[in-house]
Short mmCIF file of C-alpha atoms and ligand atoms in Angstrom, two decimals:
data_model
loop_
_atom_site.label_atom_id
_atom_site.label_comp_id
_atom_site.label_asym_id
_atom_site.label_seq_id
_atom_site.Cartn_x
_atom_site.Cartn_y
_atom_site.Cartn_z
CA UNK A 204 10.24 -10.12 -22.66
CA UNK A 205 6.90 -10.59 -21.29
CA UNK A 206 5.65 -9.47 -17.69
CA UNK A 207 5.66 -11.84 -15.12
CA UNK A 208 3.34 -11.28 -12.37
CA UNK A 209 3.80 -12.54 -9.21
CA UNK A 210 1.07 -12.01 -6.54
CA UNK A 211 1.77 -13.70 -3.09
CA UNK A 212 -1.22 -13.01 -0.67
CA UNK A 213 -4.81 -14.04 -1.32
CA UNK A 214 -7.67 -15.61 0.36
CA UNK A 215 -10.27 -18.61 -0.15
CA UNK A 216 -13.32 -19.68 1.30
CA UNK A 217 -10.68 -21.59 3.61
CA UNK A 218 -10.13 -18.37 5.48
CA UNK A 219 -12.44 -15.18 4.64
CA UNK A 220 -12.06 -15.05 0.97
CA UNK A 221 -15.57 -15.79 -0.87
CA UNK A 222 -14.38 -18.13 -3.69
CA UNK A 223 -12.94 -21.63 -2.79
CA UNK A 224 -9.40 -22.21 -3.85
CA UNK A 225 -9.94 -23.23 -7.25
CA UNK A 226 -11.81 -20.49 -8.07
CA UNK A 227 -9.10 -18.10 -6.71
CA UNK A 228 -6.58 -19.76 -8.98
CA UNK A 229 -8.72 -19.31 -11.99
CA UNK A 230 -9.80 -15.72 -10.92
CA UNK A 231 -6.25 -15.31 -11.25
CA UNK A 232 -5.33 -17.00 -14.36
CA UNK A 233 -8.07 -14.44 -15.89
CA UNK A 234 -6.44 -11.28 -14.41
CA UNK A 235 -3.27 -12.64 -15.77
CA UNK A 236 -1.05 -13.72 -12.94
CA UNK A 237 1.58 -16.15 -13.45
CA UNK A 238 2.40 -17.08 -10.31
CA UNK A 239 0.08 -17.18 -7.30
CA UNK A 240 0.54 -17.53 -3.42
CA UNK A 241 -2.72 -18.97 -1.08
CA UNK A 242 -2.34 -17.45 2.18
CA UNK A 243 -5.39 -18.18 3.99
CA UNK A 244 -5.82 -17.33 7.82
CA UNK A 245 -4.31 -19.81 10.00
CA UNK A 246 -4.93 -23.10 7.93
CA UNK A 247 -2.99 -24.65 4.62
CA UNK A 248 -6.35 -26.57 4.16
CA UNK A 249 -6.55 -25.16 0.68
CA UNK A 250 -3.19 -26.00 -0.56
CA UNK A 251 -4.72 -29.64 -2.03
CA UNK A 252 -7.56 -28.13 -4.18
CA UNK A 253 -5.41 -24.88 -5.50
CA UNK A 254 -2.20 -27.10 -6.34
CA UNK A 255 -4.26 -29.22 -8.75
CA UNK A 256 -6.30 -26.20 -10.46
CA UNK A 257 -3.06 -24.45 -10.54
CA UNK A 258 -1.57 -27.94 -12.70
CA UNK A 259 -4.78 -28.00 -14.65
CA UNK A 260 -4.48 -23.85 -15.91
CA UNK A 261 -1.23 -23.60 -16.46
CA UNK A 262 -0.42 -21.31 -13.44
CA UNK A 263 2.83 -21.59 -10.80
CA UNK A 264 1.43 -22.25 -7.37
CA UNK A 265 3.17 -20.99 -3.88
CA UNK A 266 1.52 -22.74 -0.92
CA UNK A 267 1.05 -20.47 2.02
CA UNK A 268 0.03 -19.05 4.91
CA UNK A 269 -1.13 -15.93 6.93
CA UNK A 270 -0.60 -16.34 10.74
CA UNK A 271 -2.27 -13.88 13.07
CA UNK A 272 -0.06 -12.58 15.98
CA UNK A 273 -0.24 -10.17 18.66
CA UNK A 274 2.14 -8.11 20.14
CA UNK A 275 0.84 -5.79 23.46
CA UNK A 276 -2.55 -5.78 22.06
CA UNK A 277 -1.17 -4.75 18.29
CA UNK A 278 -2.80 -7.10 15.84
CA UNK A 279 0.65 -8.21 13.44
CA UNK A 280 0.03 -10.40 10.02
CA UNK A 281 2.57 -12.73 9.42
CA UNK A 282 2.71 -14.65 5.70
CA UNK A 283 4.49 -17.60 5.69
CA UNK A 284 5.97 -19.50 2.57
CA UNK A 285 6.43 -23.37 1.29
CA UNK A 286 6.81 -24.22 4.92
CA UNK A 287 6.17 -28.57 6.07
CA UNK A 288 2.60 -28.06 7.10
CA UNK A 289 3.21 -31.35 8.78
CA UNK A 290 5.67 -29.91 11.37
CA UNK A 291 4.38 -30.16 14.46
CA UNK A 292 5.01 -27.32 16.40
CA UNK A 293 3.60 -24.82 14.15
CA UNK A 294 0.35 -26.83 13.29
CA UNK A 295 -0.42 -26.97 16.73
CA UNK A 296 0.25 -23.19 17.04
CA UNK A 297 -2.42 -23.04 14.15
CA UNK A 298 -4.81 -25.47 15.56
CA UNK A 299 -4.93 -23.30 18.77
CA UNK A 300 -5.60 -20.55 17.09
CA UNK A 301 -8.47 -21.56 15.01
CA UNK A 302 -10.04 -23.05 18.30
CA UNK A 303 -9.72 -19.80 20.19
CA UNK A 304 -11.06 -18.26 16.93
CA UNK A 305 -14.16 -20.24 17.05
CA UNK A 306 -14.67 -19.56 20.42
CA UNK A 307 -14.26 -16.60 20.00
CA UNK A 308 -16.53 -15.74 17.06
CA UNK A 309 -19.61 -17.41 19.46
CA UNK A 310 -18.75 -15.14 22.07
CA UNK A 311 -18.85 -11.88 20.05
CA UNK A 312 -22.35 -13.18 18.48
CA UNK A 313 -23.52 -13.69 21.75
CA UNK A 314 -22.67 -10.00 22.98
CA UNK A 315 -24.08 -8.42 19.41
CA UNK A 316 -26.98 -10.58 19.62
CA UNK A 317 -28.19 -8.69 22.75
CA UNK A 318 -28.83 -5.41 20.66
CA UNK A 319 -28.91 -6.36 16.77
CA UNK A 320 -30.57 -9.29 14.72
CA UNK A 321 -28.46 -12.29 14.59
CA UNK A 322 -27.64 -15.83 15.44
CA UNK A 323 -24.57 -18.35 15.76
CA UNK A 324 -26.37 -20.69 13.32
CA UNK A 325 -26.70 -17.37 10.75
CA UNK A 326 -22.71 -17.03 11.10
CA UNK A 327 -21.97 -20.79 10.62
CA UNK A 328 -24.23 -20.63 7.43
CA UNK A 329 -21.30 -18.21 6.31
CA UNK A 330 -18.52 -20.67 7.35
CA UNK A 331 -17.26 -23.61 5.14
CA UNK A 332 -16.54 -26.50 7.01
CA UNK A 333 -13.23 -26.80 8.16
CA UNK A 334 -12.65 -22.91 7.23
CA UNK A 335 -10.76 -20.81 10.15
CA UNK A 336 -13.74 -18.69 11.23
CA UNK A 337 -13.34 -14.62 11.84
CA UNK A 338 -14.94 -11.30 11.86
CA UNK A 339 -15.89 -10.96 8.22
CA UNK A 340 -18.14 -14.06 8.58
CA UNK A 341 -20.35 -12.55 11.78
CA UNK A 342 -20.33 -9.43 8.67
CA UNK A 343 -21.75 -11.55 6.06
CA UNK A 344 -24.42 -12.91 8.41
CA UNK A 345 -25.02 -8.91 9.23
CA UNK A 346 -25.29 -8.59 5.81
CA UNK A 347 -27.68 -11.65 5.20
CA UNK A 348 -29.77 -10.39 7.77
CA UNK A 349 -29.86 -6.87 6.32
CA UNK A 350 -27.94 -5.42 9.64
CA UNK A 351 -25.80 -3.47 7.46
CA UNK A 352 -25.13 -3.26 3.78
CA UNK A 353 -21.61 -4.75 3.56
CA UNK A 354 -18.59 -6.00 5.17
CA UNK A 355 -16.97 -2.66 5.01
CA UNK A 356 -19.53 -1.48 7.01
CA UNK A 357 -19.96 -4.01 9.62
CA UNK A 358 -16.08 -3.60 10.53
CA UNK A 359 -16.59 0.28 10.75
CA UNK A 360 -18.68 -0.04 13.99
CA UNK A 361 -20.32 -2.80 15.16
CA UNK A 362 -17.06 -5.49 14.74
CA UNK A 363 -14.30 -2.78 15.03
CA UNK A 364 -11.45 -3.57 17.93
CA UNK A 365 -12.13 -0.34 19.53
CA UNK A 366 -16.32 -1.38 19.74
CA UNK A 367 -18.19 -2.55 22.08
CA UNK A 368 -18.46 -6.54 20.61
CA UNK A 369 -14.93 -7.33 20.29
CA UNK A 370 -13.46 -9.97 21.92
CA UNK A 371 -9.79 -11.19 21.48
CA UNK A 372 -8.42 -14.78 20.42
CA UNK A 373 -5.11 -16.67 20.88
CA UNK A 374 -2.57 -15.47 18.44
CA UNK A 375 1.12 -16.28 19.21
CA UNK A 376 3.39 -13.42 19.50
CA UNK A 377 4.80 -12.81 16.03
CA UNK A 378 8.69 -13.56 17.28
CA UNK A 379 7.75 -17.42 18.07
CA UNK A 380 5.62 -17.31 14.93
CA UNK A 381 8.35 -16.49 12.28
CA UNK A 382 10.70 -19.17 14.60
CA UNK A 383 8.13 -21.66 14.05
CA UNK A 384 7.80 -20.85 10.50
CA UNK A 385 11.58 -21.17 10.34
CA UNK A 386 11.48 -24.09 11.95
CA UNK A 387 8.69 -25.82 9.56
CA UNK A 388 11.30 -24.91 6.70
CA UNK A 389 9.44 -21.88 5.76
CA UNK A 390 10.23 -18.37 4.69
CA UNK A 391 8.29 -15.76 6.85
CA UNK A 392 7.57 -12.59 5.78
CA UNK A 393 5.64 -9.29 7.73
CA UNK A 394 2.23 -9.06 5.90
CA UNK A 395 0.92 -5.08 5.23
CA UNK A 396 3.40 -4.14 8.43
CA UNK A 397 2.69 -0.14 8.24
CA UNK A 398 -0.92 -0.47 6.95
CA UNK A 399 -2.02 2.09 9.82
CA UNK A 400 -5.59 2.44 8.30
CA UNK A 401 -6.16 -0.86 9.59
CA UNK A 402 -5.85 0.06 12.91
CA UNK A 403 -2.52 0.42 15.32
CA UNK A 404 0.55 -0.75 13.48
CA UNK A 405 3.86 -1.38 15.58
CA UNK A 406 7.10 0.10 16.34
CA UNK A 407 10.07 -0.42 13.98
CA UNK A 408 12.07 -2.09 17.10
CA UNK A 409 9.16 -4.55 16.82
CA UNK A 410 9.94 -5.34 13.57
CA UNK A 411 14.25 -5.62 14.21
CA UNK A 412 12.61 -7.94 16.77
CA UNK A 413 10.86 -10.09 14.41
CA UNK A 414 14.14 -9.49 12.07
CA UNK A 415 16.51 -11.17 14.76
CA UNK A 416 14.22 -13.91 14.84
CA UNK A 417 14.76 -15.06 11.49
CA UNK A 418 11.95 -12.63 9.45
CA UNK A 419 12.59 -12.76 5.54
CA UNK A 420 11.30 -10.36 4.30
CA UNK A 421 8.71 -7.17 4.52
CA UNK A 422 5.33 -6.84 2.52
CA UNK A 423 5.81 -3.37 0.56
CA UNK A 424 3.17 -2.99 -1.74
CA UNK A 425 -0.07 -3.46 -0.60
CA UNK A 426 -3.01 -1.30 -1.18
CA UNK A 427 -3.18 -0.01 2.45
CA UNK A 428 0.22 1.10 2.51
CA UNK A 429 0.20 5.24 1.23
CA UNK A 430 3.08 5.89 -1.10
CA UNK A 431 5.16 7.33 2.69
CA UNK A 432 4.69 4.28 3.95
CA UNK A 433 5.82 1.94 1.48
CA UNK A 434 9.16 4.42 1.02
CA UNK A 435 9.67 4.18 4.66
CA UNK A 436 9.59 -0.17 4.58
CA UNK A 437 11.82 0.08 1.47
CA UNK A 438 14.59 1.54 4.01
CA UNK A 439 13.86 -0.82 6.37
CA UNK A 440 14.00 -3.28 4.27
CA UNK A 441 17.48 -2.07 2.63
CA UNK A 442 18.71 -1.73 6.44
CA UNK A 443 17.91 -5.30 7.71
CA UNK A 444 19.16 -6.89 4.30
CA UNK A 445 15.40 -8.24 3.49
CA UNK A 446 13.47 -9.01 0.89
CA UNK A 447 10.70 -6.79 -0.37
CA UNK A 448 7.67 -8.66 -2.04
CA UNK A 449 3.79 -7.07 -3.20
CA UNK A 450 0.43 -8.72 -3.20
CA UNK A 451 -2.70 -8.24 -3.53
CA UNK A 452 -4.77 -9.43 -0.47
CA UNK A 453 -7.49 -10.00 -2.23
CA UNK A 454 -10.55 -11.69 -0.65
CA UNK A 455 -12.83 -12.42 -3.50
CA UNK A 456 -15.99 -9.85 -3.22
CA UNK A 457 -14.85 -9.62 0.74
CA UNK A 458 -12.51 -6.54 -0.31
CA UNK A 459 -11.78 -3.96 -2.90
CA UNK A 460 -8.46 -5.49 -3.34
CA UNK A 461 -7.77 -6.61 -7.21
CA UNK A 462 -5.78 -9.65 -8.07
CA UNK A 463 -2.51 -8.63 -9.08
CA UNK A 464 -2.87 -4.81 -8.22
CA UNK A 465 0.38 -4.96 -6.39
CA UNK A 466 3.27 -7.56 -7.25
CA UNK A 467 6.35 -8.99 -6.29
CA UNK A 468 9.82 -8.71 -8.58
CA UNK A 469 11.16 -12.48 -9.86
CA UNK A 470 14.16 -11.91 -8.41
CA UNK A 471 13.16 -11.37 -4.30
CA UNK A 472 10.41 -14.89 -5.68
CA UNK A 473 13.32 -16.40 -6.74
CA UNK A 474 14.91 -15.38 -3.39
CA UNK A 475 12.22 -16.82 -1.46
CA UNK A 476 12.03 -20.44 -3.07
CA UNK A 477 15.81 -20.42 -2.49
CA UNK A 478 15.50 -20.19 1.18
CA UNK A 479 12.68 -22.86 1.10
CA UNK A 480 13.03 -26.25 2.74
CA UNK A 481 9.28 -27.43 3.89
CA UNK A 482 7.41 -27.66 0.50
CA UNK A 483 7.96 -27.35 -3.33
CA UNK A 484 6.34 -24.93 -5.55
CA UNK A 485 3.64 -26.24 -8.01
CA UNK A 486 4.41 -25.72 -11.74
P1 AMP B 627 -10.32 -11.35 12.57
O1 AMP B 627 -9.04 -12.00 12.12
O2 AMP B 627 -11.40 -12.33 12.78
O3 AMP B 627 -10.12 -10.44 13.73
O4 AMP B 627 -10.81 -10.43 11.38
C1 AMP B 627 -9.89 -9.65 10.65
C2 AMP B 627 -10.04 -9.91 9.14
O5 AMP B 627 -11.14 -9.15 8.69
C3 AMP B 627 -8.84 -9.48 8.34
O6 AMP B 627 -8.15 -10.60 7.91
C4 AMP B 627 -9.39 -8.76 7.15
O7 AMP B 627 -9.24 -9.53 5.98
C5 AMP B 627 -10.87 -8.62 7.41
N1 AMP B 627 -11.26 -7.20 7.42
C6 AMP B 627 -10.80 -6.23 8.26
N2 AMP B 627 -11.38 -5.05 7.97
C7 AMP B 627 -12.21 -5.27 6.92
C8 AMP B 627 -13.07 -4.45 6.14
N3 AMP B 627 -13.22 -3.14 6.41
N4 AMP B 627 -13.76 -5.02 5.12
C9 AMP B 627 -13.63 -6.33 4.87
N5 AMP B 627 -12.82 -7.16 5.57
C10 AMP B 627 -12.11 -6.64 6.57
FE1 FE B 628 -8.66 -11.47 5.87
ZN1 ZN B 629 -3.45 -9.70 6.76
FE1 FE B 630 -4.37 -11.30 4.09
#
């Protein structure tokens, strides 16, 4: 029987991914994935263009999300699957967000543009309308302005959390996150949750948390996660009865990450459009 290959996190030019939806979907089709999830950063504004490209090449489409929390200062990824994006609590969650994010972003610019070479209209030149805005745009105006030579670099100093230039945004806590997800009929599940080269990662009690909440399931395979970490969330995982799923997190030329590097079994998909109530799955 042939492969199936299920990848269930990637990004657009909705969020910080460099190709718009439909690209992503074909991207994929080309690297041979079956079935695809787009999670951009706090919006579902891509969900329209990448449900009819994923009708038009042949390819099963997941609508999603990627919510960004906080917890004491710990930045926490939440994906979030097939959810109404019509309920009302969590799009105003979202909504807040992306404000604060925007605010945000103009704030940081303002402190960076008081040593290095840029501009808020250089940053929105990066930005597609409508898209939830965020540090890797203020990189790609770095990079535009020949600051530094990539994104990569850009987040090691200048637009790290530890620098000088950050500045936080509203994120909800990730326990009222996966409620509201539950709530808008969706199936939450931790995104890259012990991905420690991406900065602090949190406790396991903050995941039981997140687990007594309603949380789904836990993002195992990811690039980030060493081969340690990804045995120590299968246990977890076993423990708390949840599902285990594998993505890519790719962000067009944005990251490294491949489409379809990492994958998730049919069985914990299958599991996942089970406990769905908020939207249908595109095939
Ligand atoms: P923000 O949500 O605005 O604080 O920015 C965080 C986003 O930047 C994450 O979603 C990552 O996708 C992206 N990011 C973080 N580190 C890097 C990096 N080293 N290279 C490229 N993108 C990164
Ligand atoms: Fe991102
Ligand atoms: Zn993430
Ligand atoms: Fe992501």
């Amino acid at each position: 029987m042939a492969v199936v290959l299920i990848d269930l996190h990637t990004h657009s030019t909705v969020s910080d991914g460099t190709q718009p939806p439909a690209e992503v979907v074909a991207s994929a089709v080309e690297a041979g994935v079956d079935v695809l999830a787009l999670t951009d950063h706090d919006s579902t504004a891509g969900w329209e263009e990448a449900s009819q490209a994923a009708r038009t090449l042949g390819v099963t489409f997941v609508p999603g999300l990627e919510i960004s929390c906080s917890r004491d200062g710990v930045s926490i990824h939440l994906l979030s699957y097939l959810h109404d994006p019509d309920e009302p609590n969590l799009a105003a969650t979202l909504k807040a967000a992306r404000d604060s994010r925007e605010q945000r972003a103009e704030r940081m610019v303002e402190l960076l543009a008081q040593d290095v070479d840029i501009t808020w209209e250089s940053v929105l030149e990066q930005v597609e309308p409508g898209a939830t805005i965020g540090r890797p745009h203020i990189a790609d105006a770095l990079v535009a302005r020949g600051v530094v030579a990539d994104r990569a670099e850009a987040f090691a100093d200048l637009l790290s959390a530890r620098g000088h230039y950050y500045v936080r945004h509203y994120a909800p806590d990730p326990a009222e996150a996966v409620r509201l997800v539950v709530g808008a009929g969706g199936v939450p599940v931790m995104a890259h949750p012990a991905a420690s080269s991406r900065g602090r990662v949190v406790e396991d009690t903050v995941i039981e948390d997140l687990v007594d909440a309603g949380l789904a399931g836990l993002e195992v395979d990811h690039v980030d996660h060493t081969p340690a970490e990804r045995a120590h969330l299968r246990e977890l995982a076993a423990r708390w009865d949840l599902l285990e799923t594998g993505s890519s997190d790719y962000h067009g030329e944005g990251k490294p990450n491949r489409l379809g590097e990492c994958t998730t079994s049919p069985e914990a998909f299958d599991a996942i459009v089970a406990r769905a109530r908020g939207t249908a799955v595109v095939r």
